[in-house]
Short mmCIF file of C-alpha atoms in Angstrom, two decimals:
data_model
loop_
_atom_site.label_atom_id
_atom_site.label_comp_id
_atom_site.label_asym_id
_atom_site.label_seq_id
_atom_site.Cartn_x
_atom_site.Cartn_y
_atom_site.Cartn_z
CA MET A 53 -40.72 -105.94 -31.40
CA LYS A 54 -37.82 -107.18 -29.30
CA ALA A 55 -37.20 -106.16 -25.71
CA SER A 56 -35.24 -103.00 -25.01
CA SER A 57 -31.68 -102.79 -23.74
CA LEU A 58 -29.56 -100.20 -21.99
CA THR A 59 -27.22 -98.47 -24.41
CA VAL A 60 -25.41 -96.79 -21.57
CA THR A 61 -25.28 -98.57 -18.22
CA LEU A 62 -24.21 -97.44 -14.80
CA LEU A 63 -20.61 -98.57 -15.33
CA ALA A 64 -19.56 -94.95 -15.27
CA LEU A 65 -20.42 -94.89 -11.59
CA LEU A 66 -17.09 -96.52 -10.85
CA LEU A 67 -15.00 -93.59 -12.05
CA ALA A 68 -12.04 -92.78 -9.87
CA VAL A 69 -14.26 -91.12 -7.23
CA LEU A 70 -13.83 -94.47 -5.49
CA ILE A 71 -10.18 -93.78 -4.79
CA GLY A 72 -9.31 -90.37 -6.10
CA SER A 73 -9.15 -87.33 -3.92
CA CYS A 74 -7.68 -83.88 -4.05
CA THR A 75 -4.55 -83.33 -1.99
CA ASP A 76 -4.99 -79.56 -1.71
CA LYS A 77 -5.80 -78.25 1.72
CA ALA A 78 -9.25 -76.72 2.12
CA PRO A 79 -9.17 -72.97 2.66
CA GLY A 80 -9.98 -71.65 6.09
CA PRO A 81 -9.16 -68.99 8.66
CA VAL A 82 -6.78 -69.35 11.57
CA ALA A 83 -8.37 -71.67 14.12
CA GLY A 84 -10.14 -70.09 17.07
CA LEU A 85 -13.49 -69.94 18.86
CA GLY A 86 -13.51 -66.19 19.43
CA SER A 87 -15.75 -65.46 22.39
CA LEU A 88 -17.66 -68.74 21.99
CA SER A 89 -17.16 -71.50 24.56
CA VAL A 90 -18.10 -75.00 23.43
CA LYS A 91 -17.96 -77.61 26.16
CA SER A 92 -21.09 -79.51 25.10
CA TYR A 93 -22.34 -79.84 21.52
CA VAL A 94 -25.53 -81.69 20.55
CA ALA A 95 -26.74 -82.41 17.01
CA ILE A 96 -30.47 -82.98 16.39
CA GLY A 97 -31.60 -84.43 13.09
CA ASN A 98 -32.42 -87.43 10.95
CA SER A 99 -30.39 -89.75 8.73
CA LEU A 100 -28.44 -86.83 7.24
CA THR A 101 -27.22 -85.91 10.72
CA ALA A 102 -26.65 -89.53 11.75
CA GLY A 103 -24.13 -90.15 8.95
CA TYR A 104 -26.37 -92.63 7.14
CA GLN A 105 -24.75 -93.54 3.84
CA SER A 106 -25.59 -95.90 0.95
CA ASN A 107 -28.79 -97.11 2.62
CA GLY A 108 -27.22 -97.98 5.96
CA LEU A 109 -25.79 -96.77 9.24
CA TYR A 110 -22.31 -98.10 9.99
CA GLU A 111 -19.31 -96.82 11.88
CA SER A 112 -16.95 -96.38 8.95
CA ALA A 113 -19.42 -93.85 7.52
CA GLN A 114 -20.71 -92.44 10.81
CA LYS A 115 -17.30 -91.08 11.74
CA TYR A 116 -17.65 -88.70 8.79
CA SER A 117 -21.09 -87.39 9.79
CA TYR A 118 -21.17 -83.62 9.39
CA PRO A 119 -21.69 -82.99 13.16
CA ASN A 120 -18.74 -85.23 14.02
CA LEU A 121 -16.62 -83.30 11.53
CA ILE A 122 -17.80 -80.03 13.05
CA ALA A 123 -16.96 -81.30 16.54
CA GLY A 124 -13.47 -82.14 15.33
CA GLN A 125 -12.97 -78.61 14.00
CA ILE A 126 -14.31 -77.12 17.24
CA ASN A 127 -11.82 -79.10 19.30
CA ALA A 128 -9.02 -78.22 16.89
CA SER A 129 -9.87 -74.60 17.63
CA GLY A 130 -9.76 -74.82 21.42
CA GLY A 131 -13.09 -76.45 22.24
CA THR A 132 -13.34 -79.23 24.79
CA THR A 133 -16.47 -81.05 23.68
CA THR A 134 -16.79 -84.82 23.76
CA PHE A 135 -18.95 -85.94 20.83
CA VAL A 136 -20.39 -89.44 21.17
CA GLN A 137 -22.40 -91.13 18.42
CA PRO A 138 -24.61 -94.27 18.48
CA LEU A 139 -22.24 -96.42 16.46
CA TRP A 140 -23.07 -99.57 14.48
CA SER A 141 -20.41 -102.21 13.94
CA GLY A 142 -19.38 -103.92 10.70
CA ALA A 143 -21.78 -103.56 7.79
CA GLY A 144 -24.27 -101.79 10.01
CA THR A 145 -28.03 -101.67 10.28
CA PRO A 146 -30.11 -104.64 9.07
CA ILE A 147 -32.86 -104.94 6.50
CA ALA A 148 -36.07 -105.00 8.53
CA GLY A 149 -36.84 -108.46 9.89
CA THR A 150 -33.50 -109.95 8.83
CA ASN A 151 -29.88 -110.22 9.95
CA ILE A 152 -28.67 -108.97 6.56
CA ALA A 153 -27.08 -105.53 6.27
CA SER A 154 -29.15 -102.96 4.42
CA ARG A 155 -26.23 -100.97 3.04
CA TYR A 156 -25.65 -100.83 -0.70
CA VAL A 157 -22.38 -101.87 -2.27
CA ILE A 158 -21.23 -102.29 -5.85
CA ILE A 159 -21.73 -106.03 -6.20
CA SER A 160 -20.65 -106.41 -9.80
CA LEU A 161 -19.12 -104.35 -12.58
CA VAL A 162 -21.43 -106.13 -15.02
CA GLY A 163 -24.66 -104.16 -15.15
CA PRO A 164 -23.43 -102.94 -12.71
CA VAL A 165 -25.32 -104.48 -9.79
CA ILE A 166 -25.73 -102.15 -6.81
CA GLY A 167 -27.59 -103.08 -3.63
CA PRO A 168 -27.35 -105.12 -0.43
CA ALA A 169 -24.70 -107.81 -0.87
CA GLY A 170 -25.89 -110.27 1.77
CA GLU A 171 -23.38 -109.04 4.35
CA PRO A 172 -24.20 -109.96 7.95
CA ALA A 173 -25.65 -106.98 9.77
CA GLY A 174 -23.70 -105.32 12.52
CA SER A 175 -24.98 -104.35 15.94
CA PRO A 176 -25.02 -101.27 18.19
CA GLU A 177 -21.57 -100.80 19.71
CA ASN A 178 -22.19 -98.51 22.67
CA LEU A 179 -25.74 -99.09 23.93
CA THR A 180 -24.49 -99.02 27.52
CA TYR A 181 -22.95 -95.55 27.25
CA GLN A 182 -23.98 -93.86 30.48
CA ALA A 183 -25.33 -90.61 29.04
CA PRO A 184 -27.33 -89.40 26.05
CA TYR A 185 -25.49 -89.45 22.76
CA ASN A 186 -24.30 -86.11 21.42
CA ASN A 187 -25.37 -87.10 17.92
CA LEU A 188 -29.14 -87.48 18.22
CA GLY A 189 -29.69 -87.81 14.49
CA ILE A 190 -32.15 -90.67 13.95
CA PRO A 191 -32.77 -92.02 10.44
CA GLY A 192 -36.44 -91.63 9.61
CA ALA A 193 -37.08 -88.80 12.11
CA PHE A 194 -39.78 -86.22 11.32
CA ILE A 195 -40.25 -82.80 12.92
CA TYR A 196 -42.96 -84.37 15.14
CA ASP A 197 -40.44 -86.70 16.72
CA PHE A 198 -38.21 -84.10 18.36
CA LEU A 199 -40.67 -83.44 21.20
CA ASN A 200 -42.74 -86.63 21.09
CA ALA A 201 -40.90 -89.82 20.09
CA ARG A 202 -39.43 -91.90 22.92
CA ASP A 203 -38.97 -95.20 21.06
CA SER A 204 -40.07 -97.16 18.00
CA ASN A 205 -43.65 -97.33 19.30
CA THR A 206 -44.11 -93.59 19.70
CA CYS A 207 -42.28 -92.22 16.65
CA TYR A 208 -44.22 -90.49 13.88
CA SER A 209 -43.99 -93.39 11.42
CA ALA A 210 -45.49 -95.71 14.05
CA LEU A 211 -48.68 -93.65 13.88
CA GLY A 212 -49.00 -95.04 10.35
CA GLY A 213 -48.10 -98.58 11.41
CA VAL A 214 -44.36 -98.54 10.67
CA LYS A 215 -42.24 -98.87 13.80
CA ASN A 216 -38.69 -97.55 13.43
CA PRO A 217 -36.29 -99.57 15.62
CA LEU A 218 -33.58 -96.92 15.37
CA PHE A 219 -35.56 -94.73 17.76
CA THR A 220 -35.29 -97.42 20.42
CA SER A 221 -31.58 -98.12 19.84
CA THR A 222 -30.68 -94.42 19.77
CA LEU A 223 -32.88 -93.07 22.56
CA ARG A 224 -32.49 -96.13 24.85
CA GLY A 225 -35.34 -95.22 27.17
CA ILE A 226 -33.71 -91.98 28.37
CA GLY A 227 -36.31 -89.70 26.76
CA THR A 228 -37.06 -87.84 23.56
CA GLN A 229 -34.44 -86.10 21.45
CA PHE A 230 -35.43 -82.88 23.21
CA GLN A 231 -35.23 -84.34 26.70
CA GLN A 232 -31.84 -85.91 26.06
CA MET A 233 -30.48 -82.73 24.53
CA ARG A 234 -31.55 -80.84 27.65
CA LEU A 235 -29.79 -83.37 29.89
CA LEU A 236 -26.50 -82.65 28.09
CA ARG A 237 -26.77 -78.89 28.85
CA PRO A 238 -25.31 -77.87 25.48
CA ASP A 239 -23.84 -74.51 24.66
CA LEU A 240 -24.08 -75.36 20.94
CA VAL A 241 -26.95 -77.14 19.18
CA THR A 242 -27.30 -77.86 15.48
CA PHE A 243 -30.86 -78.64 14.42
CA TRP A 244 -31.80 -80.06 11.01
CA LEU A 245 -35.23 -81.67 10.80
CA GLY A 246 -38.01 -81.52 8.21
CA ASN A 247 -36.46 -83.35 5.26
CA ASN A 248 -38.45 -86.53 5.82
CA ASP A 249 -41.69 -84.59 6.11
CA VAL A 250 -41.57 -84.11 2.33
CA LEU A 251 -38.97 -86.62 1.11
CA GLY A 252 -41.18 -89.66 1.70
CA TYR A 253 -43.83 -88.13 -0.54
CA ALA A 254 -41.33 -87.62 -3.34
CA THR A 255 -39.49 -90.95 -3.11
CA SER A 256 -42.80 -92.85 -3.08
CA GLY A 257 -43.98 -91.17 -6.27
CA GLY A 258 -46.56 -89.18 -4.31
CA ALA A 259 -48.02 -92.18 -2.48
CA VAL A 260 -47.09 -90.95 1.01
CA SER A 261 -48.53 -87.68 2.28
CA VAL A 262 -46.41 -84.68 3.18
CA THR A 263 -46.68 -83.07 6.58
CA ALA A 264 -49.09 -80.23 5.84
CA PRO A 265 -47.24 -76.88 5.90
CA GLY A 266 -49.59 -75.48 8.55
CA LEU A 267 -48.92 -78.44 10.83
CA PHE A 268 -45.21 -78.25 10.10
CA ASP A 269 -45.25 -74.60 11.17
CA LEU A 270 -46.92 -75.48 14.49
CA LEU A 271 -44.50 -78.34 15.18
CA TYR A 272 -41.41 -76.37 14.19
CA LYS A 273 -42.47 -73.41 16.35
CA ALA A 274 -43.04 -75.69 19.32
CA SER A 275 -39.63 -77.30 18.74
CA MET A 276 -37.78 -73.99 18.54
CA ASP A 277 -39.68 -72.49 21.49
CA SER A 278 -38.79 -75.52 23.61
CA LEU A 279 -35.20 -75.64 22.40
CA ARG A 280 -34.44 -72.00 23.12
CA ALA A 281 -36.15 -72.15 26.51
CA ALA A 282 -34.13 -75.22 27.45
CA VAL A 283 -30.67 -73.96 26.47
CA GLY A 284 -31.14 -70.33 27.43
CA THR A 285 -30.09 -67.21 25.60
CA SER A 286 -26.35 -67.76 26.00
CA ALA A 287 -26.25 -71.00 23.99
CA SER A 288 -25.86 -70.98 20.21
CA ILE A 289 -28.44 -72.65 17.96
CA VAL A 290 -27.68 -73.35 14.30
CA VAL A 291 -30.52 -74.58 12.08
CA ALA A 292 -30.55 -75.75 8.46
CA ASN A 293 -33.30 -75.53 5.88
CA ILE A 294 -34.65 -78.13 3.48
CA PRO A 295 -33.27 -78.68 -0.04
CA ASP A 296 -35.39 -79.14 -3.14
CA VAL A 297 -35.78 -82.90 -3.06
CA THR A 298 -35.76 -83.16 -6.86
CA SER A 299 -32.18 -81.84 -6.97
CA ILE A 300 -30.72 -85.16 -5.77
CA PRO A 301 -29.62 -88.12 -7.95
CA PHE A 302 -32.53 -90.30 -6.81
CA PHE A 303 -34.67 -88.28 -9.22
CA ASN A 304 -32.19 -87.40 -11.95
CA THR A 305 -30.20 -90.51 -12.85
CA ILE A 306 -32.77 -92.23 -15.08
CA PRO A 307 -33.96 -89.53 -17.50
CA SER A 308 -37.68 -89.20 -18.06
CA GLN A 309 -36.93 -88.74 -21.76
CA GLY A 310 -34.68 -91.73 -22.25
CA LEU A 311 -36.54 -93.80 -24.86
CA VAL A 312 -34.63 -93.85 -28.16
CA LEU A 313 -36.48 -95.10 -31.25
CA THR A 314 -35.87 -95.65 -34.93
CA GLN A 315 -38.56 -94.39 -37.30
CA ALA A 316 -39.91 -97.91 -37.74
CA GLN A 317 -40.13 -98.40 -33.99
CA ALA A 318 -41.83 -95.04 -33.50
CA ASP A 319 -44.35 -95.96 -36.21
CA GLY A 320 -44.99 -99.29 -34.50
CA LEU A 321 -45.63 -97.68 -31.12
CA ASN A 322 -47.85 -95.01 -32.66
CA LEU A 323 -49.90 -97.75 -34.31
CA ALA A 324 -50.12 -99.74 -31.06
CA THR A 325 -51.20 -96.70 -29.02
CA GLY A 326 -53.56 -95.21 -31.59
CA GLY A 327 -51.25 -92.26 -32.21
CA VAL A 328 -52.17 -90.71 -28.86
CA PHE A 329 -48.58 -90.14 -27.71
CA HIS A 330 -46.89 -89.24 -31.00
CA PHE A 331 -43.60 -91.14 -30.78
CA VAL A 332 -40.83 -89.90 -33.08
CA ALA A 333 -37.50 -91.19 -34.33
CA GLY A 334 -34.85 -90.30 -31.74
CA VAL A 335 -35.36 -89.38 -28.09
CA ASN A 336 -38.82 -89.75 -26.53
CA GLY A 337 -40.32 -89.59 -23.08
CA PHE A 338 -41.15 -92.89 -21.42
CA LEU A 339 -44.77 -93.90 -21.04
CA ALA A 340 -45.80 -93.91 -17.38
CA LEU A 341 -48.90 -94.28 -15.27
CA THR A 342 -49.60 -91.17 -13.19
CA ASN A 343 -52.46 -89.99 -11.03
CA SER A 344 -53.95 -88.31 -14.10
CA GLY A 345 -53.61 -91.44 -16.26
CA VAL A 346 -51.03 -92.71 -18.74
CA LYS A 347 -48.77 -89.98 -20.13
CA LYS A 348 -45.62 -89.55 -22.15
CA LEU A 349 -43.13 -88.12 -19.70
CA ASN A 350 -41.53 -84.74 -20.30
CA LYS A 351 -38.51 -82.95 -18.84
CA ASN A 352 -40.51 -81.86 -15.80
CA ASP A 353 -41.29 -85.45 -14.81
CA TYR A 354 -38.94 -87.78 -12.90
CA VAL A 355 -38.26 -91.51 -13.04
CA LEU A 356 -37.12 -92.68 -9.62
CA LEU A 357 -33.82 -94.48 -9.06
CA THR A 358 -35.80 -97.40 -7.61
CA CYS A 359 -37.38 -98.13 -11.01
CA PRO A 360 -36.17 -101.65 -11.96
CA GLN A 361 -33.84 -101.26 -14.89
CA ASP A 362 -34.35 -104.88 -15.92
CA SER A 363 -38.00 -104.03 -16.44
CA LEU A 364 -37.04 -101.10 -18.65
CA LYS A 365 -34.60 -103.32 -20.48
CA LEU A 366 -36.48 -106.61 -20.78
CA ALA A 367 -40.14 -106.12 -19.94
CA GLY A 368 -40.98 -103.19 -22.17
CA TRP A 369 -41.68 -100.74 -19.36
CA GLY A 370 -41.92 -97.20 -20.65
CA SER A 371 -42.64 -98.23 -24.23
CA GLN A 372 -44.85 -101.29 -24.59
CA LYS A 373 -46.41 -100.75 -21.16
CA PRO A 374 -46.36 -97.75 -18.81
CA ILE A 375 -43.94 -97.48 -15.90
CA PRO A 376 -45.98 -98.02 -12.71
CA ASN A 377 -46.97 -94.92 -10.78
CA GLN A 378 -44.80 -95.64 -7.72
CA TYR A 379 -41.65 -95.25 -9.80
CA VAL A 380 -42.56 -91.83 -11.19
CA LEU A 381 -42.81 -88.35 -9.70
CA ASP A 382 -44.80 -86.48 -12.30
CA SER A 383 -44.63 -82.74 -12.88
CA ALA A 384 -47.66 -81.99 -10.70
CA GLU A 385 -46.24 -84.02 -7.82
CA ALA A 386 -42.82 -82.42 -8.24
CA ALA A 387 -44.45 -78.98 -8.10
CA MET A 388 -46.26 -80.02 -4.93
CA ALA A 389 -42.96 -81.09 -3.36
CA ARG A 390 -41.33 -77.76 -4.25
CA ILE A 391 -44.25 -75.74 -2.90
CA THR A 392 -44.05 -77.73 0.33
CA VAL A 393 -40.30 -77.21 0.65
CA ALA A 394 -40.74 -73.47 0.09
CA ALA A 395 -43.37 -73.34 2.84
CA TYR A 396 -41.17 -75.32 5.23
CA ASN A 397 -38.22 -73.04 4.54
CA SER A 398 -40.31 -69.95 5.16
CA THR A 399 -41.21 -71.43 8.55
CA ILE A 400 -37.57 -72.30 9.33
CA THR A 401 -36.37 -68.83 8.37
CA ASN A 402 -39.07 -67.20 10.45
CA TYR A 403 -38.36 -69.10 13.66
CA ALA A 404 -34.61 -68.96 13.21
CA GLY A 405 -34.98 -65.20 13.30
CA THR A 406 -37.40 -65.26 16.24
CA HIS A 407 -35.02 -67.37 18.33
CA ASN A 408 -31.72 -65.77 17.30
CA ALA A 409 -30.56 -68.94 15.57
CA VAL A 410 -27.99 -69.07 12.78
CA LEU A 411 -29.58 -70.24 9.50
CA VAL A 412 -27.63 -72.52 7.17
CA ASP A 413 -29.03 -72.45 3.61
CA ILE A 414 -28.52 -76.04 2.47
CA ASN A 415 -31.25 -75.50 -0.15
CA SER A 416 -29.15 -72.95 -2.00
CA LEU A 417 -25.98 -75.02 -1.59
CA LEU A 418 -27.51 -78.09 -3.26
CA ALA A 419 -29.18 -75.93 -5.91
CA ARG A 420 -25.77 -74.58 -6.92
CA LEU A 421 -24.35 -78.08 -6.85
CA ALA A 422 -27.10 -79.33 -9.18
CA ALA A 423 -26.96 -76.35 -11.53
CA SER A 424 -23.24 -76.06 -12.18
CA GLY A 425 -21.29 -78.12 -9.67
CA LEU A 426 -18.86 -76.76 -7.12
CA THR A 427 -15.09 -76.57 -7.08
CA TYR A 428 -13.68 -77.00 -3.60
CA ALA A 429 -9.95 -76.92 -2.96
CA GLY A 430 -9.40 -77.87 -6.61
CA GLN A 431 -11.88 -80.77 -6.57
CA GLU A 432 -14.91 -80.79 -8.85
CA LEU A 433 -18.09 -81.87 -7.10
CA THR A 434 -21.48 -82.34 -8.78
CA SER A 435 -24.87 -83.87 -8.00
CA ASP A 436 -24.37 -86.71 -10.50
CA TYR A 437 -25.05 -90.16 -9.12
CA VAL A 438 -21.82 -91.48 -7.58
CA ILE A 439 -19.43 -89.92 -10.08
CA GLY A 440 -20.24 -86.48 -8.70
CA GLY A 441 -18.60 -87.40 -5.41
CA VAL A 442 -21.31 -85.96 -3.14
CA PHE A 443 -24.09 -88.57 -3.08
CA SER A 444 -23.80 -92.19 -2.01
CA LEU A 445 -25.15 -95.33 -3.67
CA ASP A 446 -28.74 -94.77 -2.51
CA GLY A 447 -28.91 -91.51 -4.46
CA VAL A 448 -30.23 -89.60 -1.42
CA HIS A 449 -27.64 -89.52 1.35
CA PRO A 450 -24.24 -87.84 1.18
CA THR A 451 -20.93 -89.60 0.85
CA SER A 452 -18.21 -88.74 3.34
CA LYS A 453 -17.16 -85.95 0.97
CA GLY A 454 -20.77 -84.77 0.83
CA GLN A 455 -20.86 -84.70 4.62
CA GLY A 456 -17.73 -82.58 4.52
CA LEU A 457 -19.42 -80.17 2.11
CA ILE A 458 -22.36 -79.83 4.50
CA ALA A 459 -20.07 -79.44 7.53
CA ASN A 460 -18.24 -76.61 5.78
CA GLU A 461 -21.48 -74.76 5.06
CA PHE A 462 -22.35 -74.95 8.75
CA ILE A 463 -18.85 -73.78 9.63
CA ARG A 464 -19.04 -70.92 7.12
CA MET A 465 -22.21 -69.57 8.72
CA MET A 466 -20.93 -70.13 12.27
CA ASN A 467 -17.81 -68.15 11.45
CA SER A 468 -19.91 -65.41 9.89
CA LYS A 469 -22.56 -65.12 12.60
CA LEU A 470 -20.96 -66.39 15.81
CA GLY A 471 -17.53 -64.82 15.49
CA THR A 472 -15.70 -68.14 15.43
CA ASN A 473 -12.70 -68.93 13.26
CA LEU A 474 -13.21 -72.62 12.74
CA PRO A 475 -11.04 -74.15 10.00
CA TYR A 476 -12.88 -75.77 7.13
CA VAL A 477 -12.87 -79.54 6.72
CA ASP A 478 -10.38 -80.71 4.11
CA ILE A 479 -12.82 -82.41 1.75
CA GLY A 480 -9.97 -83.80 -0.31
CA SER A 481 -8.84 -85.89 2.64
CA LEU A 482 -12.24 -87.56 3.05
CA PRO A 483 -12.81 -90.97 1.43
CA GLY A 484 -14.97 -91.61 -1.60
CA ILE A 485 -17.39 -94.50 -1.91
CA PRO A 486 -15.80 -97.76 -0.73
CA ALA A 487 -16.10 -100.65 -3.14
CA PRO A 488 -14.31 -104.02 -3.48
CA LEU A 489 -12.63 -103.17 -6.78
CA SER A 490 -9.06 -104.21 -6.17
CA LYS A 491 -9.47 -107.44 -8.14
CA TYR A 492 -10.49 -105.57 -11.30
CA GLN A 493 -7.73 -104.38 -13.60
CA PHE A 494 -7.78 -102.37 -16.78
CA ALA A 495 -4.66 -101.28 -18.64
CA GLY A 496 -2.68 -101.48 -15.43
CA ARG A 497 -5.15 -99.42 -13.44
CA SER A 498 -6.68 -100.77 -10.24
CA VAL A 499 -9.97 -99.02 -11.07
CA PRO A 500 -11.26 -99.09 -14.65
CA TYR A 501 -11.53 -95.80 -16.49
CA TYR A 502 -14.89 -94.76 -17.92
CA PRO A 503 -15.60 -91.61 -19.92
CA PRO A 504 -16.86 -89.05 -17.40
CA ASP A 505 -19.91 -88.15 -19.52
CA ALA A 506 -21.02 -91.74 -20.07
CA LEU A 507 -23.69 -91.68 -17.36
CA ARG A 508 -25.21 -88.38 -18.35
CA ALA A 509 -27.40 -89.86 -21.09
CA LEU A 510 -28.73 -93.14 -19.74
CA GLN A 511 -31.21 -94.22 -22.39
CA ILE A 512 -33.25 -97.20 -23.52
CA GLN A 513 -32.72 -98.36 -27.10
CA LEU A 514 -35.34 -100.57 -28.70
CA TYR A 515 -33.96 -103.00 -31.24
#
C-alpha cells in the first residue's frame, strides 16, 4: 500500500482574511464614563492578556491586545489613563535557547508551510521604564503566579523545571504581578488567569497535569481576597472566566475522522489489523495510541494541530501505524478538561460575586463562535483555523480581530454593570493575519482565492 496524501491542504488558510476587513463601524453607545473615574488601569493575565499572537510576543501584535484596546476606548470616553506594555521589537520573542524568533508566519503557499521562518528575534524595548507596566499579562502565567512569581526562577512552571524568562523581562525585579499592580494604585483592574492551568493538559494530549480544582479554588480565592483588599471597595474589578479549550482551532483543524479509504484499502487494513477496528469504504477515524491503548478515533476525540502532517501523509500515521499519544486528546481526556473548566468557572463566578467584581463570560462567547459563528458589524467571524478571522497561526491565541472581539465583550459587561458608555472597538478596522503574500498573484488578485469551505474537510486519502 502506498503512502497517504492530503486531498485538501491548508491552502484555504490564505483566504482574504489576510487583507480583507469590514468597513462598517462597530455599534456602540455615546462615549462616556458615567460616574466611573479611570486614572490608572492595570490588566492581570497570561498570554491572552499580553497580546501574544501566532506563537510570539511582538509589538505589532501587542498594540492590539484587548487591554490596550480597552484603554484606548476609556481614554476616548474621558479617561486619563496611561497604559504601558512590555513591548518586544521586530519579530519578537525568541525560541528558547536561540536568537531566532518563535512567531509563526506563512512561509510557503505550497503545503502550505507555517511556522518560525528563521527571523532574528527582537528584544525588550522598554526594560528601563521607571514604573510597573500597566499590562501585566505574562505568557505562561498560572493562577499560582499572581501572588508568588517574582521572576523565571519562582514562577509556577519553574517548580516543574521549566523556567519562563518572560517573568523576568516583564516583572524586572519590582515584585509579583500583585505587588506591581498595588504600586500602580489602580481604579480599574481586569483579571483573567486560569487558562494555562488546564490548557497545558489539553495541548499536551493529557501528558501535563491540570491544577486540581480544589487547589485552583484556594489560589483564586487568595488572589481575589488580596486584590480587593489592595484596591479597596471604590475600585472596579472585572474578571473573565475560562473557555472550553476544545472549542479552539488547535483541536478542530485536523479531524479525528479524516481517513478516507476505498473498499480495497479498507479490506487491506482490516486484514492487517485482524478486523479489530472495522475499517469501511469512505470516511474512517484515524488509528491512535491513547492511555487506554490503540483505538479508532471517533467524533469525540481530537487530533492536535501539532500532529506532523507529513507523518500522516508519508509515514502512514493513523492508518498503518497509530498516531502517537502526545498528538491526541481522546474523549476521556477531553471530558476531563471540560469538567476542570466547569469547576474553575464555578470558582470564578463564586468569588466574582463575593468581591463585587464584574464577570465576563468568555466561555459562552467562544462557545457561540464555535457553534454558529458571529456576525459583527457585517463581518462574519468563526472559530475556523485562520480563515475564521479570530484565531492566529498557532491555533490558540487570538488575532488582532480576535482581541477586538474579546475587548468588546469586556466593554459590553462594563457598560452593563459599571454604568459606563464606552464605545465598542471597530473590529473591521483591525488587521488580519500578516503574511508576505504580495509576490503571489492569481487572476489579477494580490491574494489567491480559495473556496471558503475547502479547509472544513481536511482528510487523508490512501492511494
